[in-house]
């Protein structure tokens, strides 16, 4: 009896610490027949009455939540679609009271037959019926309207044009339906209309198709908007072929048919073109970045970069060799990049013979002569070519001659397209080369301008020495002295101009082998140099006047003191 009393105290404590009905029923099931022992039963009998009250309050709370949701809007979980969100909310309300009520009914205790318990069970059954009716109503309404929406959405064409660009034409409603079905299946809803079930079975197919179509849209629009006219002209023929395929997709293929193979073929064609164009753009971008990397540093700077030091010329030859070496390396890289881009834009593989043979077949079938070309021959035709066979020419010789003619036609047509692009790249490189020279020239001008910085330290240093009883500057300030200070300054500027001479010309039709003449003709650089040279000459004149203060002391080094 003492043992039962202690157990009863423990059981009362457990009842008090159970935080919901599920934990209470778990405890009751675990305790088993111990709860029937007289001492324990009498101790906890009051807890059963509390259990009825707790269960009744839980059912009432679910009814309050249900009514508030109906009146003020159902709170839908984050990321849930609207209909499935409502069903999920109803499902959670039902689960909140379903299992506790079932467990309560299975309780082997006379308390379940009490009037309070029976009243609580009647409310419980009514609440479950309300939830089930609302669940069925929401699901039925969605089921009724969804097949029509599916039919409307699937009948739309997959891709539409927006001017020069294209976009994916997949209804948001169709995506929403697929999401609804996905979440509904998580609620074990399986009785879908055939149209809905069929659509969901195509979910993976539609997902893969949308991925490829989105990529096609992205690549196509990039080629339309992020390429220059000079670039676009190089792959226009390929874009025309892609447009033929794309027009089939735009005009006749909707979402009702499985067109995976067609879409995959279009995707492969546009992807390989996009990859080649992007690689070509990156090649030129890397050359521009390479020029900018060494061009942003002045050719000559103050020693250790300190404003108190003069211009560092001790390592002049080393600096020149390093900078000119960098430019020469960039020049070689630029030539290689242009060669690589030629292959990329014209889709020439590493086996040119094989590629040219394929191109020859195309040209023989559909010969094209660029309009306005000087010395252009009439469009070749099969019968004309046959009539031009020279006497005693073998079939092998004829085939070889036709092949060479086709190659030459192809080369000339490519050359006409390539020339504007080559000029464009040439202009890009010219601009960054001029900027590189401006960086060095501007440094000299800014570091010698006391107008911009009144406290500026001198940029150059001249030594005052006695030579043959005369006070002179080293280097000389005589403007006509070849080894004088003025010519030294001019040679520094010439070094900067010569950077343009180390860069080979990209445009082979230009008479200049490099960019030197363009640099010499640049008005900005010329004006900056004139300002700097004028400042140097002004300083030389001041230095010449400064020599006058030594005239009164000339006897100190001119008279013979013996």
mmCIF file of C-alpha atoms in Angstrom, residues 110-441:
data_model
loop_
_atom_site.group_PDB
_atom_site.id
_atom_site.type_symbol
_atom_site.label_atom_id
_atom_site.label_comp_id
_atom_site.label_asym_id
_atom_site.label_seq_id
_atom_site.Cartn_x
_atom_site.Cartn_y
_atom_site.Cartn_z
ATOM 1 C CA UNK A 110 -16.015 4.896 -17.360
ATOM 2 C CA UNK A 111 -15.172 8.565 -17.680
ATOM 3 C CA UNK A 112 -15.495 8.307 -21.472
ATOM 4 C CA UNK A 113 -19.206 7.597 -20.962
ATOM 5 C CA UNK A 114 -19.807 10.630 -18.794
ATOM 6 C CA UNK A 115 -22.091 13.415 -20.109
ATOM 7 C CA UNK A 116 -19.176 15.842 -20.351
ATOM 8 C CA UNK A 117 -17.147 13.350 -22.371
ATOM 9 C CA UNK A 118 -20.043 12.551 -24.685
ATOM 10 C CA UNK A 119 -20.635 16.268 -25.277
ATOM 11 C CA UNK A 120 -16.943 16.779 -26.056
ATOM 12 C CA UNK A 121 -17.050 13.863 -28.509
ATOM 13 C CA UNK A 122 -20.090 15.313 -30.272
ATOM 14 C CA UNK A 123 -18.267 18.651 -30.734
ATOM 15 C CA UNK A 124 -15.222 16.726 -31.933
ATOM 16 C CA UNK A 125 -17.216 14.845 -34.590
ATOM 17 C CA UNK A 126 -18.934 18.028 -35.772
ATOM 18 C CA UNK A 127 -15.581 19.810 -36.053
ATOM 19 C CA UNK A 128 -14.070 16.974 -38.056
ATOM 20 C CA UNK A 129 -17.086 17.062 -40.362
ATOM 21 C CA UNK A 130 -16.725 20.826 -40.850
ATOM 22 C CA UNK A 131 -13.045 20.471 -41.708
ATOM 23 C CA UNK A 132 -13.676 17.571 -44.102
ATOM 24 C CA UNK A 133 -16.480 19.462 -45.849
ATOM 25 C CA UNK A 134 -14.310 22.553 -46.281
ATOM 26 C CA UNK A 135 -11.393 20.415 -47.472
ATOM 27 C CA UNK A 136 -13.590 18.692 -50.067
ATOM 28 C CA UNK A 137 -15.124 21.989 -51.181
ATOM 29 C CA UNK A 138 -11.767 23.721 -51.753
ATOM 30 C CA UNK A 139 -10.331 20.696 -53.533
ATOM 31 C CA UNK A 140 -13.434 20.197 -55.688
ATOM 32 C CA UNK A 141 -13.517 23.826 -56.836
ATOM 33 C CA UNK A 142 -9.848 23.656 -57.794
ATOM 34 C CA UNK A 143 -10.364 20.337 -59.601
ATOM 35 C CA UNK A 144 -13.258 21.795 -61.612
ATOM 36 C CA UNK A 145 -11.439 24.862 -62.950
ATOM 37 C CA UNK A 146 -7.952 23.406 -63.401
ATOM 38 C CA UNK A 147 -8.460 21.221 -66.538
ATOM 39 C CA UNK A 148 -9.676 24.243 -68.514
ATOM 40 C CA UNK A 149 -6.676 26.279 -67.405
ATOM 41 C CA UNK A 150 -4.355 23.427 -68.355
ATOM 42 C CA UNK A 151 -5.879 23.236 -71.832
ATOM 43 C CA UNK A 152 -5.510 27.003 -72.311
ATOM 44 C CA UNK A 153 -1.921 27.128 -71.064
ATOM 45 C CA UNK A 154 -0.698 24.089 -72.987
ATOM 46 C CA UNK A 155 -2.107 25.431 -76.252
ATOM 47 C CA UNK A 156 0.201 28.446 -76.138
ATOM 48 C CA UNK A 157 3.383 28.531 -78.232
ATOM 49 C CA UNK A 158 6.555 27.867 -76.289
ATOM 50 C CA UNK A 159 8.545 30.879 -77.498
ATOM 51 C CA UNK A 160 7.353 34.330 -78.548
ATOM 52 C CA UNK A 161 9.174 37.215 -80.196
ATOM 53 C CA UNK A 162 9.445 40.651 -78.643
ATOM 54 C CA UNK A 163 10.889 42.696 -81.475
ATOM 55 C CA UNK A 164 14.393 41.377 -82.104
ATOM 56 C CA UNK A 165 14.414 39.412 -78.860
ATOM 57 C CA UNK A 166 12.578 36.288 -77.715
ATOM 58 C CA UNK A 167 11.075 35.140 -74.428
ATOM 59 C CA UNK A 168 9.706 31.958 -72.883
ATOM 60 C CA UNK A 169 5.911 31.720 -73.105
ATOM 61 C CA UNK A 170 5.045 29.494 -70.151
ATOM 62 C CA UNK A 171 1.973 30.556 -68.174
ATOM 63 C CA UNK A 172 2.477 31.202 -64.492
ATOM 64 C CA UNK A 173 -0.827 29.393 -63.966
ATOM 65 C CA UNK A 174 0.640 26.205 -65.410
ATOM 66 C CA UNK A 175 3.626 26.400 -63.092
ATOM 67 C CA UNK A 176 1.265 27.065 -60.191
ATOM 68 C CA UNK A 177 -0.807 23.978 -61.043
ATOM 69 C CA UNK A 178 2.287 21.776 -61.010
ATOM 70 C CA UNK A 179 3.259 23.168 -57.615
ATOM 71 C CA UNK A 180 -0.250 22.628 -56.303
ATOM 72 C CA UNK A 181 -0.241 18.986 -57.369
ATOM 73 C CA UNK A 182 3.206 18.423 -55.868
ATOM 74 C CA UNK A 183 2.093 19.674 -52.446
ATOM 75 C CA UNK A 184 -1.279 17.957 -52.668
ATOM 76 C CA UNK A 185 0.429 14.626 -53.196
ATOM 77 C CA UNK A 186 2.251 15.276 -49.932
ATOM 78 C CA UNK A 187 -1.241 15.270 -48.366
ATOM 79 C CA UNK A 188 -1.901 11.854 -49.964
ATOM 80 C CA UNK A 189 -4.393 13.316 -52.430
ATOM 81 C CA UNK A 190 -4.449 11.007 -55.447
ATOM 82 C CA UNK A 191 -7.887 11.350 -57.034
ATOM 83 C CA UNK A 192 -6.916 13.905 -59.676
ATOM 84 C CA UNK A 193 -8.643 14.500 -62.989
ATOM 85 C CA UNK A 194 -6.914 12.742 -65.924
ATOM 86 C CA UNK A 195 -5.729 16.066 -67.398
ATOM 87 C CA UNK A 196 -4.149 17.077 -64.107
ATOM 88 C CA UNK A 197 -2.495 13.700 -63.585
ATOM 89 C CA UNK A 198 -1.188 13.664 -67.160
ATOM 90 C CA UNK A 199 0.279 17.138 -66.716
ATOM 91 C CA UNK A 200 2.018 16.127 -63.507
ATOM 92 C CA UNK A 201 3.466 13.046 -65.188
ATOM 93 C CA UNK A 202 5.096 15.442 -67.668
ATOM 94 C CA UNK A 203 6.551 17.529 -64.863
ATOM 95 C CA UNK A 204 10.139 16.370 -65.363
ATOM 96 C CA UNK A 205 9.855 16.663 -69.137
ATOM 97 C CA UNK A 206 8.510 20.215 -68.874
ATOM 98 C CA UNK A 207 11.174 21.138 -66.346
ATOM 99 C CA UNK A 208 13.987 19.949 -68.609
ATOM 100 C CA UNK A 209 12.391 21.640 -71.612
ATOM 101 C CA UNK A 210 12.019 24.929 -69.726
ATOM 102 C CA UNK A 211 15.644 24.803 -68.665
ATOM 103 C CA UNK A 212 16.803 24.361 -72.245
ATOM 104 C CA UNK A 213 14.363 26.959 -73.588
ATOM 105 C CA UNK A 214 15.405 29.498 -70.959
ATOM 106 C CA UNK A 215 19.027 28.928 -71.923
ATOM 107 C CA UNK A 216 18.151 29.289 -75.606
ATOM 108 C CA UNK A 217 16.407 32.598 -74.830
ATOM 109 C CA UNK A 218 19.384 33.797 -72.785
ATOM 110 C CA UNK A 219 21.966 32.862 -75.438
ATOM 111 C CA UNK A 220 19.918 34.209 -78.349
ATOM 112 C CA UNK A 221 19.224 37.543 -76.667
ATOM 113 C CA UNK A 222 22.886 37.850 -75.670
ATOM 114 C CA UNK A 223 23.962 37.373 -79.279
ATOM 115 C CA UNK A 224 21.437 40.011 -80.327
ATOM 116 C CA UNK A 225 22.161 42.628 -77.669
ATOM 117 C CA UNK A 226 25.733 42.081 -76.468
ATOM 118 C CA UNK A 227 27.532 41.882 -79.780
ATOM 119 C CA UNK A 228 28.754 44.716 -81.977
ATOM 120 C CA UNK A 229 27.657 45.046 -85.619
ATOM 121 C CA UNK A 230 31.180 44.060 -86.701
ATOM 122 C CA UNK A 231 30.926 40.884 -84.627
ATOM 123 C CA UNK A 232 27.353 40.037 -85.564
ATOM 124 C CA UNK A 233 28.149 40.218 -89.280
ATOM 125 C CA UNK A 234 30.672 37.411 -88.824
ATOM 126 C CA UNK A 235 28.112 34.883 -87.579
ATOM 127 C CA UNK A 236 24.974 36.277 -89.230
ATOM 128 C CA UNK A 237 24.676 33.273 -91.552
ATOM 129 C CA UNK A 238 24.634 30.948 -88.560
ATOM 130 C CA UNK A 239 22.068 33.142 -86.826
ATOM 131 C CA UNK A 240 19.907 32.986 -89.943
ATOM 132 C CA UNK A 241 20.003 29.188 -89.796
ATOM 133 C CA UNK A 242 19.131 29.287 -86.098
ATOM 134 C CA UNK A 243 16.259 31.664 -86.859
ATOM 135 C CA UNK A 244 14.858 29.139 -89.328
ATOM 136 C CA UNK A 245 14.722 26.555 -86.532
ATOM 137 C CA UNK A 246 13.495 29.123 -84.056
ATOM 138 C CA UNK A 247 10.648 30.186 -86.324
ATOM 139 C CA UNK A 248 9.372 26.612 -86.354
ATOM 140 C CA UNK A 249 9.354 26.680 -82.562
ATOM 141 C CA UNK A 250 7.702 30.106 -82.468
ATOM 142 C CA UNK A 251 5.075 29.414 -85.129
ATOM 143 C CA UNK A 252 3.966 25.838 -84.565
ATOM 144 C CA UNK A 253 5.225 24.139 -81.389
ATOM 145 C CA UNK A 254 3.114 24.501 -78.259
ATOM 146 C CA UNK A 255 3.286 22.749 -74.885
ATOM 147 C CA UNK A 256 0.964 19.901 -75.851
ATOM 148 C CA UNK A 257 3.574 18.034 -77.859
ATOM 149 C CA UNK A 258 6.825 16.447 -76.825
ATOM 150 C CA UNK A 259 9.507 18.276 -78.807
ATOM 151 C CA UNK A 260 12.554 17.330 -76.762
ATOM 152 C CA UNK A 261 14.630 16.265 -79.754
ATOM 153 C CA UNK A 262 13.891 19.438 -81.714
ATOM 154 C CA UNK A 263 14.593 21.687 -78.720
ATOM 155 C CA UNK A 264 17.786 19.769 -77.949
ATOM 156 C CA UNK A 265 19.017 20.232 -81.512
ATOM 157 C CA UNK A 266 18.264 23.971 -81.420
ATOM 158 C CA UNK A 267 19.909 24.239 -78.016
ATOM 159 C CA UNK A 268 23.083 22.529 -79.249
ATOM 160 C CA UNK A 269 23.300 24.805 -82.291
ATOM 161 C CA UNK A 270 22.869 28.062 -80.408
ATOM 162 C CA UNK A 271 25.063 26.965 -77.502
ATOM 163 C CA UNK A 272 28.075 26.182 -79.651
ATOM 164 C CA UNK A 273 27.668 29.553 -81.419
ATOM 165 C CA UNK A 274 27.250 31.378 -78.100
ATOM 166 C CA UNK A 275 30.318 29.663 -76.642
ATOM 167 C CA UNK A 276 32.440 30.612 -79.646
ATOM 168 C CA UNK A 277 31.300 34.250 -79.663
ATOM 169 C CA UNK A 278 31.790 34.550 -75.911
ATOM 170 C CA UNK A 279 35.271 33.038 -76.181
ATOM 171 C CA UNK A 280 36.152 35.486 -78.965
ATOM 172 C CA UNK A 281 34.930 38.430 -76.899
ATOM 173 C CA UNK A 282 36.945 37.233 -73.915
ATOM 174 C CA UNK A 283 40.054 36.938 -76.089
ATOM 175 C CA UNK A 284 39.848 40.599 -77.072
ATOM 176 C CA UNK A 285 38.901 41.581 -73.538
ATOM 177 C CA UNK A 286 42.012 39.866 -72.187
ATOM 178 C CA UNK A 287 44.217 41.786 -74.647
ATOM 179 C CA UNK A 288 42.649 45.100 -73.619
ATOM 180 C CA UNK A 289 43.068 44.187 -69.939
ATOM 181 C CA UNK A 290 46.686 43.210 -70.582
ATOM 182 C CA UNK A 291 47.457 46.610 -72.136
ATOM 183 C CA UNK A 292 45.684 48.381 -69.293
ATOM 184 C CA UNK A 293 47.634 46.405 -66.689
ATOM 185 C CA UNK A 294 51.015 47.826 -67.736
ATOM 186 C CA UNK A 295 49.600 51.002 -69.288
ATOM 187 C CA UNK A 296 48.210 52.280 -65.991
ATOM 188 C CA UNK A 297 51.758 52.616 -64.625
ATOM 189 C CA UNK A 298 53.812 55.635 -65.829
ATOM 190 C CA UNK A 299 56.952 54.719 -67.732
ATOM 191 C CA UNK A 300 59.043 56.956 -65.457
ATOM 192 C CA UNK A 301 58.219 57.849 -61.856
ATOM 193 C CA UNK A 302 59.808 59.527 -58.876
ATOM 194 C CA UNK A 303 62.282 57.372 -56.976
ATOM 195 C CA UNK A 304 60.478 54.946 -54.698
ATOM 196 C CA UNK A 305 57.252 56.750 -55.556
ATOM 197 C CA UNK A 306 57.972 59.443 -52.960
ATOM 198 C CA UNK A 307 56.936 63.010 -53.769
ATOM 199 C CA UNK A 308 60.195 64.421 -52.337
ATOM 200 C CA UNK A 309 62.383 62.466 -54.748
ATOM 201 C CA UNK A 310 63.282 63.417 -58.299
ATOM 202 C CA UNK A 311 62.480 61.380 -61.399
ATOM 203 C CA UNK A 312 64.254 58.031 -61.342
ATOM 204 C CA UNK A 313 66.396 57.708 -64.452
ATOM 205 C CA UNK A 314 69.214 55.535 -63.096
ATOM 206 C CA UNK A 315 67.416 52.421 -64.337
ATOM 207 C CA UNK A 316 66.102 54.016 -67.508
ATOM 208 C CA UNK A 317 67.386 51.315 -69.848
ATOM 209 C CA UNK A 318 66.072 48.569 -67.605
ATOM 210 C CA UNK A 319 62.650 50.232 -67.445
ATOM 211 C CA UNK A 320 62.530 50.631 -71.205
ATOM 212 C CA UNK A 321 63.499 47.027 -71.862
ATOM 213 C CA UNK A 322 60.903 45.788 -69.397
ATOM 214 C CA UNK A 323 58.083 47.963 -70.751
ATOM 215 C CA UNK A 324 58.922 47.342 -74.397
ATOM 216 C CA UNK A 325 59.137 43.627 -73.647
ATOM 217 C CA UNK A 326 55.667 43.708 -72.104
ATOM 218 C CA UNK A 327 54.271 45.527 -75.118
ATOM 219 C CA UNK A 328 55.909 43.118 -77.569
ATOM 220 C CA UNK A 329 54.470 40.159 -75.659
ATOM 221 C CA UNK A 330 51.032 41.769 -75.720
ATOM 222 C CA UNK A 331 51.423 42.405 -79.434
ATOM 223 C CA UNK A 332 52.133 38.726 -80.055
ATOM 224 C CA UNK A 333 49.170 37.763 -77.895
ATOM 225 C CA UNK A 334 46.943 40.128 -79.860
ATOM 226 C CA UNK A 335 47.984 38.580 -83.165
ATOM 227 C CA UNK A 336 47.320 35.109 -81.776
ATOM 228 C CA UNK A 337 43.950 36.228 -80.379
ATOM 229 C CA UNK A 338 42.905 37.546 -83.798
ATOM 230 C CA UNK A 339 43.936 34.282 -85.438
ATOM 231 C CA UNK A 340 41.974 32.328 -82.859
ATOM 232 C CA UNK A 341 38.943 34.593 -83.222
ATOM 233 C CA UNK A 342 39.009 34.107 -86.985
ATOM 234 C CA UNK A 343 38.559 30.388 -86.404
ATOM 235 C CA UNK A 344 35.953 30.929 -83.693
ATOM 236 C CA UNK A 345 33.756 33.303 -85.681
ATOM 237 C CA UNK A 346 33.936 31.279 -88.879
ATOM 238 C CA UNK A 347 33.716 27.948 -87.031
ATOM 239 C CA UNK A 348 36.976 26.619 -88.444
ATOM 240 C CA UNK A 349 38.261 23.542 -86.668
ATOM 241 C CA UNK A 350 41.856 22.386 -86.385
ATOM 242 C CA UNK A 351 41.477 20.360 -89.594
ATOM 243 C CA UNK A 352 41.081 23.166 -92.151
ATOM 244 C CA UNK A 353 41.126 20.861 -95.141
ATOM 245 C CA UNK A 354 38.116 18.937 -93.925
ATOM 246 C CA UNK A 355 36.231 22.101 -93.033
ATOM 247 C CA UNK A 356 37.006 23.760 -96.336
ATOM 248 C CA UNK A 357 35.800 20.682 -98.205
ATOM 249 C CA UNK A 358 32.474 20.941 -96.434
ATOM 250 C CA UNK A 359 32.310 24.665 -97.179
ATOM 251 C CA UNK A 360 33.129 23.927 -100.807
ATOM 252 C CA UNK A 361 30.108 21.680 -101.112
ATOM 253 C CA UNK A 362 27.911 24.438 -99.750
ATOM 254 C CA UNK A 363 29.363 26.968 -102.155
ATOM 255 C CA UNK A 364 28.945 24.729 -105.163
ATOM 256 C CA UNK A 365 25.275 24.229 -104.299
ATOM 257 C CA UNK A 366 24.560 27.835 -103.287
ATOM 258 C CA UNK A 367 27.327 30.108 -104.516
ATOM 259 C CA UNK A 368 27.331 33.588 -103.006
ATOM 260 C CA UNK A 369 29.351 36.576 -104.159
ATOM 261 C CA UNK A 370 29.638 39.523 -101.750
ATOM 262 C CA UNK A 371 27.899 42.562 -103.260
ATOM 263 C CA UNK A 372 30.000 45.440 -104.502
ATOM 264 C CA UNK A 373 33.238 43.488 -104.487
ATOM 265 C CA UNK A 374 35.859 44.763 -106.867
ATOM 266 C CA UNK A 375 36.846 42.350 -109.547
ATOM 267 C CA UNK A 376 34.049 40.020 -108.536
ATOM 268 C CA UNK A 377 33.304 37.223 -110.918
ATOM 269 C CA UNK A 378 29.734 36.262 -111.899
ATOM 270 C CA UNK A 379 28.095 33.731 -109.639
ATOM 271 C CA UNK A 380 29.425 30.340 -110.596
ATOM 272 C CA UNK A 381 26.944 27.811 -111.869
ATOM 273 C CA UNK A 382 27.413 24.139 -112.386
ATOM 274 C CA UNK A 383 26.838 24.290 -116.108
ATOM 275 C CA UNK A 384 29.209 27.233 -116.539
ATOM 276 C CA UNK A 385 31.895 25.542 -114.551
ATOM 277 C CA UNK A 386 31.509 22.440 -116.633
ATOM 278 C CA UNK A 387 31.781 24.491 -119.803
ATOM 279 C CA UNK A 388 35.015 26.038 -118.586
ATOM 280 C CA UNK A 389 36.829 22.726 -118.471
ATOM 281 C CA UNK A 390 40.036 23.143 -120.348
ATOM 282 C CA UNK A 391 40.884 20.788 -123.181
ATOM 283 C CA UNK A 392 42.698 17.621 -122.159
ATOM 284 C CA UNK A 393 41.936 18.388 -118.451
ATOM 285 C CA UNK A 394 41.448 15.187 -116.473
ATOM 286 C CA UNK A 395 38.612 14.721 -113.993
ATOM 287 C CA UNK A 396 41.102 14.826 -111.120
ATOM 288 C CA UNK A 397 42.510 18.122 -112.350
ATOM 289 C CA UNK A 398 38.994 19.512 -112.805
ATOM 290 C CA UNK A 399 38.012 18.522 -109.250
ATOM 291 C CA UNK A 400 41.182 20.064 -107.871
ATOM 292 C CA UNK A 401 40.609 23.284 -109.804
ATOM 293 C CA UNK A 402 36.984 23.536 -108.643
ATOM 294 C CA UNK A 403 38.096 22.916 -105.090
ATOM 295 C CA UNK A 404 40.686 25.680 -105.251
ATOM 296 C CA UNK A 405 38.151 28.071 -106.771
ATOM 297 C CA UNK A 406 35.685 27.304 -103.983
ATOM 298 C CA UNK A 407 38.381 27.857 -101.368
ATOM 299 C CA UNK A 408 39.309 31.184 -102.911
ATOM 300 C CA UNK A 409 35.675 32.304 -103.034
ATOM 301 C CA UNK A 410 35.234 31.309 -99.407
ATOM 302 C CA UNK A 411 38.415 33.101 -98.383
ATOM 303 C CA UNK A 412 37.411 36.283 -100.176
ATOM 304 C CA UNK A 413 33.901 36.302 -98.715
ATOM 305 C CA UNK A 414 35.340 35.805 -95.236
ATOM 306 C CA UNK A 415 37.885 38.537 -95.832
ATOM 307 C CA UNK A 416 35.154 41.046 -96.635
ATOM 308 C CA UNK A 417 33.384 40.206 -93.380
ATOM 309 C CA UNK A 418 36.586 40.059 -91.355
ATOM 310 C CA UNK A 419 37.997 43.426 -92.394
ATOM 311 C CA UNK A 420 35.488 45.616 -90.446
ATOM 312 C CA UNK A 421 35.983 43.473 -87.345
ATOM 313 C CA UNK A 422 39.748 43.722 -87.686
ATOM 314 C CA UNK A 423 39.442 47.506 -87.957
ATOM 315 C CA UNK A 424 37.218 47.553 -84.870
ATOM 316 C CA UNK A 425 39.762 45.617 -82.802
ATOM 317 C CA UNK A 426 42.509 47.828 -84.201
ATOM 318 C CA UNK A 427 40.618 50.890 -82.979
ATOM 319 C CA UNK A 428 40.122 49.356 -79.524
ATOM 320 C CA UNK A 429 43.822 48.669 -79.165
ATOM 321 C CA UNK A 430 44.690 52.122 -80.485
ATOM 322 C CA UNK A 431 42.550 53.764 -77.799
ATOM 323 C CA UNK A 432 44.073 51.819 -74.909
ATOM 324 C CA UNK A 433 47.569 52.382 -76.315
ATOM 325 C CA UNK A 434 46.930 56.127 -76.431
ATOM 326 C CA UNK A 435 45.653 55.966 -72.852
ATOM 327 C CA UNK A 436 48.845 54.175 -71.819
ATOM 328 C CA UNK A 437 50.967 56.927 -73.371
ATOM 329 C CA UNK A 438 48.753 59.612 -71.820
ATOM 330 C CA UNK A 439 49.316 58.056 -68.398
ATOM 331 C CA UNK A 440 53.081 58.506 -68.712
ATOM 332 C CA UNK A 441 52.914 61.957 -70.315
#
